[in-house]
Amino acid sequence: MADTKREIERKYEARGRDTDATSLPDLTAVGGVSALVHRGVTELDAVYYDTADQRLAAASITLRRRTGGDDAGWHLKLPVADGVRDEIRAPLSAGVPRALVGLVRSRIRDAPLLPVVRLRSLRDVHHLVDSDGALLAELSVDVVTADRLSGGDGSTGWTEIEVELADDQEPAFLDKVEKKLKKGGLRRSKSASKLARALAETAPVPAPVPVAAPEPAAEAVPGSGAVSAEAEAEAGPVSEAVSGPGTGTEAGPAPDAVAAPDAGPVSAPAPVSAPGAGPDPVVPPHTAAAPVLAYLTVQRDALVTLDPAVRRDEHDSVHRMRVATRRMRSTFRSYGKVLDRTVTDPIADELKWLAGELGVDRDAEVLTERLTGHLTGLPRTLTAGPVRTRLRTWAHARRGGSRRRLIAVLDGKRYLTLLNRIDALLAAPPLLPAAHRDPAKVIHKAAAKDFGKLSALVEDALARPRGPERDLAMHDARKKAKRLRYAAEAALDTLGAPAKDAVRGAKALQGLLGEHQDSVMTRGALRDIAAQAQGARESSFTYGLVYGREEHLAAGYEDALPEAWEEAQRRTREIRGTR
């Protein structure tokens, strides 16, 4: 069973291998520190694992098997912010624990994990304590020896000082310690981690590449067929996949990988340079392709980064991952004149599948929160029967099954294939002629088209009487409002204020329509729960009461729609090119 610890620490460069605690400045002069208590010297031995092309290191993720000290075991460190990481621990075992493999699956895909570096440290530990003896921070002087295990055979060594904040202490305390250390002649380490430094200092030196003597430049003669470099650059990039590791079939699944039944056939992915590779660097920066590909890259990175958060059931992670899939799908559709839809549509279909799998868990979460909110504010006199127990039972049944299915999906071949296909598309984008045109013109045209579809749906909803048909029309309008919003988000760096204003207008409209849809879904859930209660001979009075409240809320959202629509039209005029 893995457990998690939030680690907040800073590393400092020491002057030499002989540096020890006696050469440190007097840290009892730091505000709040009463004493520096020596805790002894410990020998640590850690082997770090990564793929052959170091995908984890590229994402500032470390995975190690360490012996020695009081926390021997497997440690996976995921970056949270500068100097802040979540350390997930698992007991010692021969192979990488299944739980940890899952948490890096979106990074490594099917590539095997290999031992890359061995770090042996002689750690001299001191505790910074206050007047009551409470721990404020742990300071260690580490004498490190690093040996390359794969991708080279180099060795190196250094001394560094590490200060780790104690649990429940304010991070500002580290600023005080750092100020004192800097006055003592120390400085922040240039490397983010010991592994990063070891990899850099033991990397094999590339052999020099012989440079051939330059050939005389041939003059371009009219009619000769010669093309200047400038003319070739204007022609734009060629859409061709780049081969590389990580997508071949020769690499078997990582240890203890969980197989999941595929929900449908998926064509084999095009090879890519490496998972997480960005868009083709030859795409000109001042064309319509640049902002579209940049926006898609942000969403791909969100999918990969949120994968472990979803597996760990972090708050709102499922929702954010689902939004990333929607943003990608909407961008493919809005900018179908930039990227060839014969290539993007199959990927969009797979993103829709993934969003649906994520939605099972997310919908249960939203409904549970909404129903709990109603019950929290309800007087006891209006709560008839075991309402809260009934709700917990209903939520657990829905969420428990969906969680198991979702993890199986994230471990499945179909999902990993989708990630590879997205990487391939970004590495070699299928650009159409409009991709090389003025981005403002292309964006205005796309936004105007999206707005037209949204307008038709909103007007249709407003023309219908209250009831299921209007509910459905408002739900469809919500999806189109999202598309307009995402199209504007992709244009933020290109158009600035007009795009920002459009995002606000579309988001506000989407929010209103979303609240209405949540009310529709909540009323459906209340009917199901009430039926279960009646089957168990419990009172259904409270469920009917909450149902009536939701009907009232929905009516209010519908009444507010005309004004929200008028505001959305006003805010999106400029991005649509309309005065």
PDB file of C-alpha atoms in Angstrom, residues 36-143:
ATOM      1  CA  LEU A  36      20.452  22.553  16.091  1.00  0.00           C
ATOM      2  CA  VAL A  37      20.184  18.954  17.302  1.00  0.00           C
ATOM      3  CA  HIS A  38      22.506  16.383  15.784  1.00  0.00           C
ATOM      4  CA  ARG A  39      20.639  13.211  14.778  1.00  0.00           C
ATOM      5  CA  GLY A  40      23.582  11.149  13.546  1.00  0.00           C
ATOM      6  CA  VAL A  41      25.032   9.976  10.243  1.00  0.00           C
ATOM      7  CA  THR A  42      23.178   7.592   7.937  1.00  0.00           C
ATOM      8  CA  GLU A  43      24.294   5.677   4.851  1.00  0.00           C
ATOM      9  CA  LEU A  44      21.734   5.736   2.023  1.00  0.00           C
ATOM     10  CA  ASP A  45      21.842   3.650  -1.144  1.00  0.00           C
ATOM     11  CA  ALA A  46      19.350   4.416  -3.911  1.00  0.00           C
ATOM     12  CA  VAL A  47      18.866   3.123  -7.454  1.00  0.00           C
ATOM     13  CA  TYR A  48      16.873   5.437  -9.730  1.00  0.00           C
ATOM     14  CA  TYR A  49      14.663   4.090 -12.508  1.00  0.00           C
ATOM     15  CA  ASP A  50      13.597   5.669 -15.789  1.00  0.00           C
ATOM     16  CA  THR A  51      13.017   4.788 -19.437  1.00  0.00           C
ATOM     17  CA  ALA A  52      15.965   4.537 -21.804  1.00  0.00           C
ATOM     18  CA  ASP A  53      15.173   8.021 -23.151  1.00  0.00           C
ATOM     19  CA  GLN A  54      14.650   9.447 -19.628  1.00  0.00           C
ATOM     20  CA  ARG A  55      10.997  10.450 -19.917  1.00  0.00           C
ATOM     21  CA  LEU A  56      10.557  10.742 -16.153  1.00  0.00           C
ATOM     22  CA  ALA A  57      13.606  12.960 -15.754  1.00  0.00           C
ATOM     23  CA  ALA A  58      12.318  15.208 -18.549  1.00  0.00           C
ATOM     24  CA  ALA A  59       9.153  15.721 -16.488  1.00  0.00           C
ATOM     25  CA  SER A  60      11.109  16.295 -13.226  1.00  0.00           C
ATOM     26  CA  ILE A  61       9.778  13.001 -11.837  1.00  0.00           C
ATOM     27  CA  THR A  62      12.009  10.652  -9.846  1.00  0.00           C
ATOM     28  CA  LEU A  63      11.459   6.989  -9.072  1.00  0.00           C
ATOM     29  CA  ARG A  64      13.902   5.211  -6.777  1.00  0.00           C
ATOM     30  CA  ARG A  65      14.434   2.134  -4.642  1.00  0.00           C
ATOM     31  CA  ARG A  66      16.323   3.154  -1.505  1.00  0.00           C
ATOM     32  CA  THR A  67      17.777   1.264   1.417  1.00  0.00           C
ATOM     33  CA  GLY A  68      19.139   2.765   4.610  1.00  0.00           C
ATOM     34  CA  GLY A  69      17.574   5.417   6.808  1.00  0.00           C
ATOM     35  CA  ASP A  70      14.138   5.307   8.388  1.00  0.00           C
ATOM     36  CA  ASP A  71      12.161   5.490   5.121  1.00  0.00           C
ATOM     37  CA  ALA A  72      13.661   2.627   3.116  1.00  0.00           C
ATOM     38  CA  GLY A  73      11.450   1.571   0.232  1.00  0.00           C
ATOM     39  CA  TRP A  74      10.251   2.739  -3.168  1.00  0.00           C
ATOM     40  CA  HIS A  75       9.793   6.496  -3.567  1.00  0.00           C
ATOM     41  CA  LEU A  76       8.048   8.261  -6.440  1.00  0.00           C
ATOM     42  CA  LYS A  77       8.334  12.061  -6.411  1.00  0.00           C
ATOM     43  CA  LEU A  78       5.874  14.105  -8.460  1.00  0.00           C
ATOM     44  CA  PRO A  79       6.466  17.865  -8.882  1.00  0.00           C
ATOM     45  CA  VAL A  80       3.826  20.194  -7.428  1.00  0.00           C
ATOM     46  CA  ALA A  81       5.586  23.579  -7.533  1.00  0.00           C
ATOM     47  CA  ASP A  82       9.109  24.943  -7.273  1.00  0.00           C
ATOM     48  CA  GLY A  83      10.699  23.147  -4.330  1.00  0.00           C
ATOM     49  CA  VAL A  84       7.478  21.232  -3.581  1.00  0.00           C
ATOM     50  CA  ARG A  85       6.918  17.582  -4.441  1.00  0.00           C
ATOM     51  CA  ASP A  86       4.553  14.813  -3.459  1.00  0.00           C
ATOM     52  CA  GLU A  87       6.485  11.731  -2.412  1.00  0.00           C
ATOM     53  CA  ILE A  88       4.510   8.498  -2.799  1.00  0.00           C
ATOM     54  CA  ARG A  89       6.069   5.645  -0.863  1.00  0.00           C
ATOM     55  CA  ALA A  90       5.735   1.895  -1.144  1.00  0.00           C
ATOM     56  CA  PRO A  91       7.458  -0.965   0.734  1.00  0.00           C
ATOM     57  CA  LEU A  92      10.636  -2.570  -0.585  1.00  0.00           C
ATOM     58  CA  SER A  93      10.087  -5.183  -3.288  1.00  0.00           C
ATOM     59  CA  ALA A  94      12.087  -6.764  -6.078  1.00  0.00           C
ATOM     60  CA  GLY A  95      10.243  -4.986  -8.890  1.00  0.00           C
ATOM     61  CA  VAL A  96       8.670  -1.578  -9.219  1.00  0.00           C
ATOM     62  CA  PRO A  97       5.377  -1.661  -7.278  1.00  0.00           C
ATOM     63  CA  ARG A  98       2.231  -1.815  -9.363  1.00  0.00           C
ATOM     64  CA  ALA A  99       0.771   1.319  -7.778  1.00  0.00           C
ATOM     65  CA  LEU A 100       3.820   3.388  -8.722  1.00  0.00           C
ATOM     66  CA  VAL A 101       3.955   2.046 -12.276  1.00  0.00           C
ATOM     67  CA  GLY A 102       0.372   3.226 -12.760  1.00  0.00           C
ATOM     68  CA  LEU A 103       1.240   6.735 -11.583  1.00  0.00           C
ATOM     69  CA  VAL A 104       3.864   7.139 -14.333  1.00  0.00           C
ATOM     70  CA  ARG A 105       1.998   5.240 -17.039  1.00  0.00           C
ATOM     71  CA  SER A 106       1.041   8.359 -19.006  1.00  0.00           C
ATOM     72  CA  ARG A 107       4.738   9.272 -19.184  1.00  0.00           C
ATOM     73  CA  ILE A 108       6.347   5.919 -19.936  1.00  0.00           C
ATOM     74  CA  ARG A 109       3.505   4.326 -21.967  1.00  0.00           C
ATOM     75  CA  ASP A 110       4.810   0.826 -22.868  1.00  0.00           C
ATOM     76  CA  ALA A 111       8.509   1.579 -22.394  1.00  0.00           C
ATOM     77  CA  PRO A 112      10.240  -0.529 -19.716  1.00  0.00           C
ATOM     78  CA  LEU A 113      11.653   1.057 -16.573  1.00  0.00           C
ATOM     79  CA  LEU A 114      15.402   0.549 -16.233  1.00  0.00           C
ATOM     80  CA  PRO A 115      17.937   1.336 -13.478  1.00  0.00           C
ATOM     81  CA  VAL A 116      19.730   4.474 -14.704  1.00  0.00           C
ATOM     82  CA  VAL A 117      21.734   5.834 -11.762  1.00  0.00           C
ATOM     83  CA  ARG A 118      22.916   4.608  -8.374  1.00  0.00           C
ATOM     84  CA  LEU A 119      23.337   7.260  -5.674  1.00  0.00           C
ATOM     85  CA  ARG A 120      25.133   6.527  -2.403  1.00  0.00           C
ATOM     86  CA  SER A 121      24.956   9.243   0.225  1.00  0.00           C
ATOM     87  CA  LEU A 122      26.594   9.718   3.583  1.00  0.00           C
ATOM     88  CA  ARG A 123      23.955  11.870   5.283  1.00  0.00           C
ATOM     89  CA  ASP A 124      24.744  13.960   8.380  1.00  0.00           C
ATOM     90  CA  VAL A 125      21.339  14.936   9.807  1.00  0.00           C
ATOM     91  CA  HIS A 126      20.474  17.851  12.113  1.00  0.00           C
ATOM     92  CA  HIS A 127      17.088  19.040  13.378  1.00  0.00           C
ATOM     93  CA  LEU A 128      16.200  22.698  13.718  1.00  0.00           C
ATOM     94  CA  VAL A 129      13.917  22.875  16.772  1.00  0.00           C
ATOM     95  CA  ASP A 130      12.115  25.622  18.650  1.00  0.00           C
ATOM     96  CA  SER A 131      12.189  26.334  22.395  1.00  0.00           C
ATOM     97  CA  ASP A 132       9.674  23.546  23.036  1.00  0.00           C
ATOM     98  CA  GLY A 133      11.733  21.025  21.083  1.00  0.00           C
ATOM     99  CA  ALA A 134       9.252  20.940  18.186  1.00  0.00           C
ATOM    100  CA  LEU A 135      10.785  20.177  14.789  1.00  0.00           C
ATOM    101  CA  LEU A 136      10.874  23.138  12.387  1.00  0.00           C
ATOM    102  CA  ALA A 137      13.046  21.675   9.631  1.00  0.00           C
ATOM    103  CA  GLU A 138      15.562  18.943   8.967  1.00  0.00           C
ATOM    104  CA  LEU A 139      18.980  19.913   7.641  1.00  0.00           C
ATOM    105  CA  SER A 140      21.267  17.314   6.130  1.00  0.00           C
ATOM    106  CA  VAL A 141      24.765  17.514   4.720  1.00  0.00           C
ATOM    107  CA  ASP A 142      24.977  14.855   1.995  1.00  0.00           C
ATOM    108  CA  VAL A 143      28.246  13.538   0.610  1.00  0.00           C
TER     109      VAL A 143
END
